[in-house]
Coordinates of C-alpha atoms and ligand atoms in Angstrom, one line a residue:
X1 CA 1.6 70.3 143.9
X2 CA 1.9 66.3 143.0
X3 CA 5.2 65.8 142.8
X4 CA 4.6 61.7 142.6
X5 CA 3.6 61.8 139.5
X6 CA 4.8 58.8 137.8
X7 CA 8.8 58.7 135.9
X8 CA 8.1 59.5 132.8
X9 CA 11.9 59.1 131.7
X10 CA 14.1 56.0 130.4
X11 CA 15.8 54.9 133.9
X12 CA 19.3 54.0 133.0
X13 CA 21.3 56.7 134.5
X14 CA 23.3 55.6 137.8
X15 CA 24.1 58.7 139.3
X16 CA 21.5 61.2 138.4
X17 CA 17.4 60.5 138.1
X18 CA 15.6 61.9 135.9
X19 CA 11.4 62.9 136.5
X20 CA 9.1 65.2 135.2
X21 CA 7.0 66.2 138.2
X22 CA 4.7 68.5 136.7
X23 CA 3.8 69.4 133.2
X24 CA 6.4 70.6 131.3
X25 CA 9.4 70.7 133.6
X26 CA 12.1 68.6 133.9
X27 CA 13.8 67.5 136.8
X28 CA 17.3 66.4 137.5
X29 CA 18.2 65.0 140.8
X30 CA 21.8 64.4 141.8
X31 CA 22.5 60.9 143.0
X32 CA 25.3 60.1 145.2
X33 CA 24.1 61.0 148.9
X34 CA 27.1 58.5 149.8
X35 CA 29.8 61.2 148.5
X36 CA 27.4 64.7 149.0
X37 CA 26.8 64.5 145.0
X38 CA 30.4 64.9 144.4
X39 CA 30.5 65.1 140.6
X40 CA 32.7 62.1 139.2
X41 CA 32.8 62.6 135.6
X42 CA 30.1 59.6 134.9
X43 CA 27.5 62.1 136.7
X44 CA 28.6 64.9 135.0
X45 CA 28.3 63.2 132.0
X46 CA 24.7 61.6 132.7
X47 CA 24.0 65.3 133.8
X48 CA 25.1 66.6 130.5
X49 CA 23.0 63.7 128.7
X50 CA 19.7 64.9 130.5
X51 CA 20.1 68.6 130.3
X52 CA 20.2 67.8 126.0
X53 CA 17.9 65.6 125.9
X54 CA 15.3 67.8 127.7
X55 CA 16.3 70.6 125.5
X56 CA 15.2 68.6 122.2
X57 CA 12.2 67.6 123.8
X58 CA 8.7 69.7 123.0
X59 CA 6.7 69.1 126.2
X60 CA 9.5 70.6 128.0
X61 CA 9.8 74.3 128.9
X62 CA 12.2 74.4 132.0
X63 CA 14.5 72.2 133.7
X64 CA 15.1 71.8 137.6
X65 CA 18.6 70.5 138.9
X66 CA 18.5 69.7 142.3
X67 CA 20.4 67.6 145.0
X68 CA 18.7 66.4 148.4
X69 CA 18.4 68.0 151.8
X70 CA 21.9 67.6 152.7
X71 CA 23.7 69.0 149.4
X72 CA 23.5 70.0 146.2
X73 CA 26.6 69.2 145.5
X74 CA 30.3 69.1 147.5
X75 CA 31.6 69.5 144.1
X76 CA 34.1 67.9 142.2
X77 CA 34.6 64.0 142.9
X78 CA 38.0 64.7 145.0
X79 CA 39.3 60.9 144.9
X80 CA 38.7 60.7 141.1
X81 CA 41.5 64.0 141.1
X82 CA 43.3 63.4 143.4
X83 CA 46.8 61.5 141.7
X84 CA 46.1 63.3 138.4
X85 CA 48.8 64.6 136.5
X86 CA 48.5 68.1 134.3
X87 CA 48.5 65.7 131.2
X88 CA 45.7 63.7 132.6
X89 CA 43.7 66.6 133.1
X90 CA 44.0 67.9 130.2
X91 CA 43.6 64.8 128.2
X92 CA 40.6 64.1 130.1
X93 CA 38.7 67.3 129.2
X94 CA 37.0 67.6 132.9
X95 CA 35.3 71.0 132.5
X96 CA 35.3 70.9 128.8
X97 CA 32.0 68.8 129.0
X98 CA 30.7 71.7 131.3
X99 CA 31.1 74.3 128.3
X100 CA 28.4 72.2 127.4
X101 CA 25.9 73.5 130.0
X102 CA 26.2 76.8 128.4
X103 CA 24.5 75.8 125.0
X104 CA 21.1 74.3 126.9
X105 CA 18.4 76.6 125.8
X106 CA 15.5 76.3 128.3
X107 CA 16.0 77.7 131.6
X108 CA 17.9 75.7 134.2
X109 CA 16.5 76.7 137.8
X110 CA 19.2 75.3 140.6
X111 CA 17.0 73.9 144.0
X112 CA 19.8 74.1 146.2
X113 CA 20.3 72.5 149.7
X114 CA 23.1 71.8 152.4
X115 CA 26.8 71.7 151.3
X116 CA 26.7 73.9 147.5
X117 CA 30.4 73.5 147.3
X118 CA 33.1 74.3 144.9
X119 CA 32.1 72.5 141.3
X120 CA 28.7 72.1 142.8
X121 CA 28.7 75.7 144.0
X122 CA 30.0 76.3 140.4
X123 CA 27.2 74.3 138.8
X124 CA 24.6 76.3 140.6
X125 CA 25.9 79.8 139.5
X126 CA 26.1 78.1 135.8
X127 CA 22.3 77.6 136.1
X128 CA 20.1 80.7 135.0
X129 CA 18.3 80.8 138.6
X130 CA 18.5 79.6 142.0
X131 CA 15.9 79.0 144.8
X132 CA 18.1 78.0 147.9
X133 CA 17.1 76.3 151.0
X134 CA 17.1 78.3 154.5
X135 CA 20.5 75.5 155.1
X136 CA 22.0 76.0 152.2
X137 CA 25.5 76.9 152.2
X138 CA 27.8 78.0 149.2
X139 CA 31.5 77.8 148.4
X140 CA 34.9 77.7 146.8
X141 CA 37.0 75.6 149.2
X142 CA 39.5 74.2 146.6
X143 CA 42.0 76.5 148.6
X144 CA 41.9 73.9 150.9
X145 CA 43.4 71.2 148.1
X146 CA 45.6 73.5 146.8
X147 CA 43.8 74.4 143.7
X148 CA 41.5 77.0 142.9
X149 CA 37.6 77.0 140.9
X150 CA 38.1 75.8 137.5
X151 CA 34.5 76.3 136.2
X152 CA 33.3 79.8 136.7
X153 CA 33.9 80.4 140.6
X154 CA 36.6 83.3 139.8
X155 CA 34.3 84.3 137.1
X156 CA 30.7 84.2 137.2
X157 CA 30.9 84.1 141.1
X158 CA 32.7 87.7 140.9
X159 CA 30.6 89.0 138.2
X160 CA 27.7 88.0 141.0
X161 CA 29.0 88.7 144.3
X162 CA 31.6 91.6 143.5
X163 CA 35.4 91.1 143.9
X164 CA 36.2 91.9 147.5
X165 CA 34.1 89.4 148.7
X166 CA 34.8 86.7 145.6
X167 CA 38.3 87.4 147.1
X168 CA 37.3 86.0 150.3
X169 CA 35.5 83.2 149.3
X170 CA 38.1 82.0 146.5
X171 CA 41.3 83.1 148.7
X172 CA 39.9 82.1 152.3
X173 CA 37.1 79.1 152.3
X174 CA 34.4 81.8 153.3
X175 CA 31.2 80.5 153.0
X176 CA 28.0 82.3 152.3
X177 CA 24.5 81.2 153.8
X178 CA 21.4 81.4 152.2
X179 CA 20.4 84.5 153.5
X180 CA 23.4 85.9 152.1
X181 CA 23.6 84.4 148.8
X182 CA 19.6 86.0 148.3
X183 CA 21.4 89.7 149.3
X184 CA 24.3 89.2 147.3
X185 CA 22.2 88.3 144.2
X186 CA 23.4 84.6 143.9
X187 CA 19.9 83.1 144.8
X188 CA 16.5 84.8 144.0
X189 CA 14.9 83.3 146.4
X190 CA 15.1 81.1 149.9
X191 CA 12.5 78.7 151.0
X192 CA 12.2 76.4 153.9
X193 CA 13.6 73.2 153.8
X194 CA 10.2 71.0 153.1
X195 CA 9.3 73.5 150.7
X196 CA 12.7 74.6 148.4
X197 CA 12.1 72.1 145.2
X198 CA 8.2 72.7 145.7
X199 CA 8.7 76.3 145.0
X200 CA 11.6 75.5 142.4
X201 CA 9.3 73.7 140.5
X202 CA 6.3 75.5 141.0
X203 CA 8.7 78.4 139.6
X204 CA 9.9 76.3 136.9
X205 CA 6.0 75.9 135.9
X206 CA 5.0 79.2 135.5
X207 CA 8.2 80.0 133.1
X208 CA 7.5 76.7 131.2
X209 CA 3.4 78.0 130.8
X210 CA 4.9 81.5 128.8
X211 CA 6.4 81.9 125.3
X212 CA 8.5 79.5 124.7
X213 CA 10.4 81.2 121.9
X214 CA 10.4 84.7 124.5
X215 CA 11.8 82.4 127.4
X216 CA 14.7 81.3 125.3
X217 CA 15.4 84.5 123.6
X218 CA 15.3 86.4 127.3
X219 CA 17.9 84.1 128.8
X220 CA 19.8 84.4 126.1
X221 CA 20.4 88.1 126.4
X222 CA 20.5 87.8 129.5
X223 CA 23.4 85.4 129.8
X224 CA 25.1 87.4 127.0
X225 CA 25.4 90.6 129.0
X226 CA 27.9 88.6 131.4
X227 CA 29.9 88.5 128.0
X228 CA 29.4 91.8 125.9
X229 CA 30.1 95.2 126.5
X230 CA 26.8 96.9 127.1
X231 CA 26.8 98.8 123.6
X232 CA 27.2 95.2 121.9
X233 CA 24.8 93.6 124.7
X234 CA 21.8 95.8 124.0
X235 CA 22.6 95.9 119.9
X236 CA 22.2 91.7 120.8
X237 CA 19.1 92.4 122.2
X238 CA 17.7 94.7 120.2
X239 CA 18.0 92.1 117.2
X240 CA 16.5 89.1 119.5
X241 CA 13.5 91.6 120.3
X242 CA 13.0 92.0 116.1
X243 CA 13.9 88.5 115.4
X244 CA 10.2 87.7 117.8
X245 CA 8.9 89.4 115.5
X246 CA 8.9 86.7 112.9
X247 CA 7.4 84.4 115.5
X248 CA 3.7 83.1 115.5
X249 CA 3.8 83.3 119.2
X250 CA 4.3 87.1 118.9
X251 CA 1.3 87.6 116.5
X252 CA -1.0 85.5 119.0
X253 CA 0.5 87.3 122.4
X254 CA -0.1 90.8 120.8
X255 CA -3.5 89.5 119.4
X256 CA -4.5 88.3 122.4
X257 CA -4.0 91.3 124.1
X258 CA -6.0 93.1 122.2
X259 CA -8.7 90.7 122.1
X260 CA -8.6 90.8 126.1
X261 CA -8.2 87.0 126.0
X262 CA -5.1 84.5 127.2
X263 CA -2.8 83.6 124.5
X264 CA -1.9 80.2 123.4
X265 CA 1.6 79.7 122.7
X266 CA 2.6 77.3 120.0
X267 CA 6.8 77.9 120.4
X268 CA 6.8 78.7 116.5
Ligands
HXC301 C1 34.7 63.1 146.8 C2 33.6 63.6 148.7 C3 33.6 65.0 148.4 C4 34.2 65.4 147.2 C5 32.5 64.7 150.2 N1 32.9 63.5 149.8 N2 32.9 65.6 149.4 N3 34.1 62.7 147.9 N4 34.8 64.4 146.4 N5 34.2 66.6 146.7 C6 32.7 62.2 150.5 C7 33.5 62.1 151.8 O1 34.8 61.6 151.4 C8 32.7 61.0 152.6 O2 32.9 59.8 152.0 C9 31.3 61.4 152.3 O3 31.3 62.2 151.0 C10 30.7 62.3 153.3 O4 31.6 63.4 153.5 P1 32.1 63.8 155.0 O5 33.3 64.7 154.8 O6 32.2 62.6 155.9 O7 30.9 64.7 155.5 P2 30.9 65.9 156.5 O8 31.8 65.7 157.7 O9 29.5 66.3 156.8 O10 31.6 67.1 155.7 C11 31.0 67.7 154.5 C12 31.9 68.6 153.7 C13 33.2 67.8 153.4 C14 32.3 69.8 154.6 C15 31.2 69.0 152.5 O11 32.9 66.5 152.9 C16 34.1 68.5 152.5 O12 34.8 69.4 152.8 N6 34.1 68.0 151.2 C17 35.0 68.5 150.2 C18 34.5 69.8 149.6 C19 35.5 70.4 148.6 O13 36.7 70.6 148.9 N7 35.0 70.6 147.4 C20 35.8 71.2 146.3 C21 36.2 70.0 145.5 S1 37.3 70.6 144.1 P3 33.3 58.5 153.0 O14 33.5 57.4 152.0 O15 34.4 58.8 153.8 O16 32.0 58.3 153.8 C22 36.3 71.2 143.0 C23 36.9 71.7 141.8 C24 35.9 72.1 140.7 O17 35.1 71.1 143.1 C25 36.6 72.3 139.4 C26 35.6 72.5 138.3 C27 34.7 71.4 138.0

């Protein structure tokens, strides 16, 4: 796969670059290798900017988030923290602009590599998918700056991992390895270094070549059963599943079928 194909996007973010390797995917790369992609808020708000902006945008079925070799992320931007008050935090709405993450519709696929720490750990798990690198390494070490996660690493990380071992990783800096985020059911998949945001996009690709209208309807259940009982979590699905039915795209997959030939998907 090319992935040199020219920048497409509007460069004016600082800490984030924005591409579109292949046909309809989107890629976000995090952009401070000085400070391991720590995520000051102008990054997380450039982050946030992207994400939406490939949402609106037609040609674009699925959206990669990735750091470089090193890291992913080391998390939140320490130093930016670091003398705040409780009124400052609060006035600042830090991880109110990450409610925002949960409204992007197209699938986010995290390509994750090196140091996947605390808000960047947390930032990972917030993404519908990850494909780690054999060196990646994930965490909650805010134990160690006497806080704990404040965006989903006592929540979504123990509705992943379980809570004896959530326990050890929130209460006592214990880090997981690639190997063990893929049996834990963090990552789906582990590549080798060279060849981690190859397959991330390549994977990206394929989901961005289906139903558009099926994509967005399956992560939504699927993101919904972290929240619902299972009674209201299948009645939710059940309704999504009718609701395709009032879709073109449904008419042409089932039509296709029929007619032994490969559908074209219209996303209406
Ligand atoms: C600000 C950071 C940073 C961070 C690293 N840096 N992590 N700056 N915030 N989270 C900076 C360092 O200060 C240093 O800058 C440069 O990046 C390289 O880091 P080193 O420590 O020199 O690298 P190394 O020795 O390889 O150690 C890597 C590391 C370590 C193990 C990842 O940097 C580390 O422990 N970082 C902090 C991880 C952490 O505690 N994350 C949780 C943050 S709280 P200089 O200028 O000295 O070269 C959090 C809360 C989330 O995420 C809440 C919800 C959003």
């Amino acid at each position: 796969m090319d992935l040199h194909t020219p920048d497409l996007a509007p460069i004016n973010f600082q800490d984030i670059i924005v591409e579109r390797p292949v046909e309809r995917v989107g890629l976000i790369r995090l952009n401070r290798p000085q400070a391991l992609n720590a995520l000051r808020s102008q990054l997380m708000e450039e982050l946030i900017n992207a994400l939406q902006s490939f949402d609106h945008e037609a040609t674009i079925g699925a959206i990669v988030i990735t750091g470089n070799d090193k890291a992913f992320s080391a998390g939140a931007d320490i130093t930016e923290m670091a003398n705040a008050t409780l009124t400052d935090m609060l006035n600042r709405g830090m991880i109110e602009r990450w409610r925002q993450l949960r409204n992007i519709r197209k699938p986010l696929i995290a390509a994750v590599s090196g140091h996947c720490l605390g808000g960047g750990c947390e930032l990972a798990i917030a993404c519908d998918i990850i494909v780690a690198s054999e060196t990646a390494k994930f965490g909650q070490p805010e134990i160690n700056i006497g806080v704990i996660p404040g965006a989903g690493g006592t929540q979504r990380l123990t509705k992943a991992v379980g809570k004896s071992l959530a326990m050890e990783i929130v209460l006592n800096d214990r880090r997981l390895t690639a190997e063990e985020a893929l049996r834990y059911g963090l990552a789906s998949r582990i590549a080798p270094l060279d060849q981690y945001l190859t397959d991330a996009i390549s994977l990206a690709a394929q989901i961005a070549a289906r139903a558009p209208l099926g994509v967005q309807m399956g992560k939504e259940a699927i993101n919904k059963s972290f929240e619902m009982s299972l009674a209201d979590g299948m009645s939710y699905e059940e309704k999504l599943f009718y609701i395709l039915f009032a879709s073109e795209d449904q008419k042409e997959g089932m039509r296709a079928f029929v007619e032994k030939r490969k559908p074209v998907w219209r996303g209406q």
